[in-house]
Amino acid sequence: MPIPRQNYRACVIGWPINHSRSPLIHNHWFSELGVNGHYDIRAIPPESDFKAALLALKDEGYIGANVTIPHKQAAFNSADEVDHRAARLGVVNTIYLAPDRIIGRNTDGEGFLASYEEGLGRAPDYGNMSALVLGAGGASRAIIGALLDTGIGEIRLTNRTRDRAEDLGRMAANTQTRLEIVDWVARDDALDGAALLVNTTSLGMTGQAPLDISLDRMTAGAVLDIVYTPLETPLLADARAAGLTAIDGLGMLLHQAVPAFELWTARRPRVTSELRQHLVDDLNSEKET
Ligand code: ATR
């Protein structure tokens, strides 16, 4: 008798959620790795009982879920166990429905680091480098957490609303990293000696104003934009023109999905150029419609 193969079912939960690219990514991996599984979308309204929704999914045979706006905090509160990254951020983006408990993780920081190192072609000497991070929302928090985990020498953090940056900057307390809050108006000068610039603001996104920053002070290194619509933001075009390494936001989106898929299936998928192209084609087709 053939041994029945596990049928992995997973989904992304959010509201609204129609435009998620996560099904494209995970279903690509299921088919590429020959793993029997399917990933779909669940629109769950903000006022729902999130834990009850997770338990209902488990009853349906789901192994896990990704979680996005507005449920990341509810996911954190619903988990019986969270990893140190989720604990530090207070938000969960990946749920594993284990037989006896709900496990929550946050993979955004890992996704950021993997994308950065992929773009650079190597792991940099974090201990001796300085990074400038623009913005102080949820994405910035995950990225700063990840940079602190590398033991990075210095982070300069700037945000239009300085208070939010100051609040986020407290994450660096009791770490070996020097974290400096810079006024938003002083962002150009704060690039002096920085090897990495990360834009976590929504500036540069289609329909938004471009990010106004001069890269003149940055002589070497990488510019990473978490915005991926458009793929080539004005910031990344400037970076390329200045001879810097430009890393688009698709990399982080792809790489944050890797640990989730691995958690559910115990198979580590790869971010290939074919998968990347698959997503680029999807983004372009949306532009046309
Ligand atoms: P996320 O959780 O996805 O990071 P968010 O919390 O809405 O999103 O954060 C968006 C970031 O973009 C914030 O740092 C925001 O700055 P404020 O904290 O001052 O709001 C930044 N941002 C949005 N529009 C901006 C603008 N026009 N100029 C400068 N920063 C802007």
Coordinates of C-alpha atoms and ligand atoms in Angstrom, one line a residue, residues 69 72 134-141 158-165 168 184 187 199-203 205 208-211 226, ligand 1:
I69 CA -2.2 43.7 8.3
K72 CA 0.1 40.7 13.2
L134 CA 14.9 55.8 7.2
G135 CA 11.5 55.4 8.8
A136 CA 10.3 54.1 12.2
G137 CA 7.2 51.9 11.4
G138 CA 6.8 48.2 11.8
A139 CA 9.2 47.3 8.9
S140 CA 11.9 49.5 10.4
R141 CA 11.5 47.8 13.8
T158 CA 15.9 59.0 11.1
N159 CA 12.2 59.6 10.8
R160 CA 9.9 62.5 9.9
T161 CA 8.4 62.1 13.4
R162 CA 11.4 62.1 15.6
D163 CA 9.5 60.7 18.7
R164 CA 8.8 57.4 16.9
A165 CA 12.5 57.1 16.1
L168 CA 12.3 52.5 18.3
W184 CA 14.9 64.0 9.3
R187 CA 19.5 62.7 6.5
N199 CA 14.4 53.0 3.1
T200 CA 11.5 51.7 5.2
T201 CA 9.2 54.6 4.5
S202 CA 6.5 54.5 1.9
L203 CA 8.1 57.3 -0.1
M205 CA 6.0 53.9 -3.8
Q208 CA 3.5 58.6 -3.3
A209 CA 6.1 61.4 -3.4
P210 CA 9.7 60.3 -4.2
L211 CA 12.1 60.0 -1.3
I226 CA 11.7 47.9 0.9
Ligands
ATR1 P1 5.2 50.2 8.2 O1 4.7 49.5 9.4 O2 4.9 49.4 6.9 O3 6.7 50.5 8.2 P2 4.1 52.8 8.9 O4 4.1 52.5 10.3 O5 2.9 53.4 8.3 O6 4.4 51.5 8.0 O7 5.4 53.7 8.6 C1 5.6 54.4 7.5 C2 6.9 55.1 7.6 O8 6.9 56.0 6.5 C3 7.0 56.0 8.8 O9 8.3 56.1 9.2 C4 6.5 57.4 8.3 O10 7.0 58.5 9.0 P3 6.1 59.0 10.3 O11 6.5 58.2 11.4 O12 6.6 60.4 10.5 O13 4.7 59.0 9.9 C5 7.1 57.4 6.9 N1 6.5 58.3 6.0 C6 5.3 58.2 5.4 N2 5.0 59.3 4.6 C7 6.1 60.1 4.8 C8 6.4 61.4 4.2 N3 5.6 62.0 3.4 N4 7.6 61.9 4.6 C9 8.4 61.3 5.4 N5 8.2 60.1 6.0 C10 7.0 59.5 5.6

